[in-house]
Tab-separated table of C-alpha atoms in Angstrom:
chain	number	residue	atom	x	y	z
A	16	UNK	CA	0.000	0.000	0.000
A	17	UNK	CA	1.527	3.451	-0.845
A	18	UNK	CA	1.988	5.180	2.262
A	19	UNK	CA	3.904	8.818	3.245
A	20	UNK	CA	5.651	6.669	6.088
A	21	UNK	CA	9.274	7.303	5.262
A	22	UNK	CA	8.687	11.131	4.583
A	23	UNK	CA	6.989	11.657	7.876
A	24	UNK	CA	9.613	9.706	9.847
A	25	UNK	CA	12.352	11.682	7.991
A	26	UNK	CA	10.754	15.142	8.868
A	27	UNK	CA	11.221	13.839	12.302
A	28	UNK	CA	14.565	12.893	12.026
A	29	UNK	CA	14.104	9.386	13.096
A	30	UNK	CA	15.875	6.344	12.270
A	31	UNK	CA	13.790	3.351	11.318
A	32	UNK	CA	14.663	1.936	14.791
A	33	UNK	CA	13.271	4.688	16.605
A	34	UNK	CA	9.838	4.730	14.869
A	35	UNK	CA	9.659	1.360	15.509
A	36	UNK	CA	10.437	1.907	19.761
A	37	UNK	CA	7.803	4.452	19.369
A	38	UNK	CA	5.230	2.027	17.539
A	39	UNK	CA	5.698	-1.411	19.057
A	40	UNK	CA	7.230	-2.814	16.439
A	41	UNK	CA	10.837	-4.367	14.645
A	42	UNK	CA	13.004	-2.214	12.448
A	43	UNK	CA	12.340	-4.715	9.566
A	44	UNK	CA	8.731	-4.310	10.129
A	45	UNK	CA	9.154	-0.323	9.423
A	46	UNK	CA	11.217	-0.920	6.728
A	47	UNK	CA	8.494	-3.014	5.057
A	48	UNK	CA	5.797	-0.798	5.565
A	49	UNK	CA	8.169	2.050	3.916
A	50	UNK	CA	9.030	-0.166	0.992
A	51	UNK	CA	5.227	-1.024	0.725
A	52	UNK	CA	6.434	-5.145	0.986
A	53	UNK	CA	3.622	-5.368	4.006
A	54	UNK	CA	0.453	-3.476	4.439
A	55	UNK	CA	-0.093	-2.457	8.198
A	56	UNK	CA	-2.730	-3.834	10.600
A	57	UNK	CA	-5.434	-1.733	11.024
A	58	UNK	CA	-4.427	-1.449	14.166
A	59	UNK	CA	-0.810	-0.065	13.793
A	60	UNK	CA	-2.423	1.966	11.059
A	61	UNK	CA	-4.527	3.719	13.828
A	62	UNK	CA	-1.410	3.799	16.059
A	63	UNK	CA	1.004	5.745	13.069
A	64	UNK	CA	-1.824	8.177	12.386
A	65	UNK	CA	-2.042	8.822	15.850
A	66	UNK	CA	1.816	9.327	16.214
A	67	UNK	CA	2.080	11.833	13.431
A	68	UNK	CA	-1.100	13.478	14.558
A	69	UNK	CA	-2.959	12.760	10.711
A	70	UNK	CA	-5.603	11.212	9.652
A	71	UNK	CA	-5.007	7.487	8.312
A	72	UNK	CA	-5.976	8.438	4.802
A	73	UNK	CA	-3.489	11.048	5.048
A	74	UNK	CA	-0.791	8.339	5.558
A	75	UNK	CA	-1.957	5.389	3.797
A	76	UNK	CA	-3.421	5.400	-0.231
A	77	UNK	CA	-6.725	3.753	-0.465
A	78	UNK	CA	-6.383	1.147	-3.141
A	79	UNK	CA	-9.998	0.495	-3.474
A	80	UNK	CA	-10.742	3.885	-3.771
């Protein structure tokens, strides 16, 4: 799924490692969501959006739309 995820992260300054900390989750698991290799529970979907302060559509491309 095309996602914003490594553009907010870098307007952070962030490593991959440190959004992970901050969401719960691996490195690798970042770095797939970035490279759009795994689409993110709805869940951690919810928990990004809420991280960055944006809506989830803001972050993550509706396919279906």
């Amino acid at each position: 799924m095309k996602n914003t995820l490594r553009d907010l992260r870098a307007s952070r300054g962030w490593t991959q490692e440190q959004l992970g900390q901050a969401l719960g989750v691996s490195r690798q698991a970042v770095n797939a969501l970035e490279t759009e290799k795994h689409d993110p529970s709805l869940d951690l979907a919810y928990r990004i959006a809420v991280l960055f302060d944006r809506p989830v559509e803001a972050i993550f491309d509706n396919p279906h739309a």
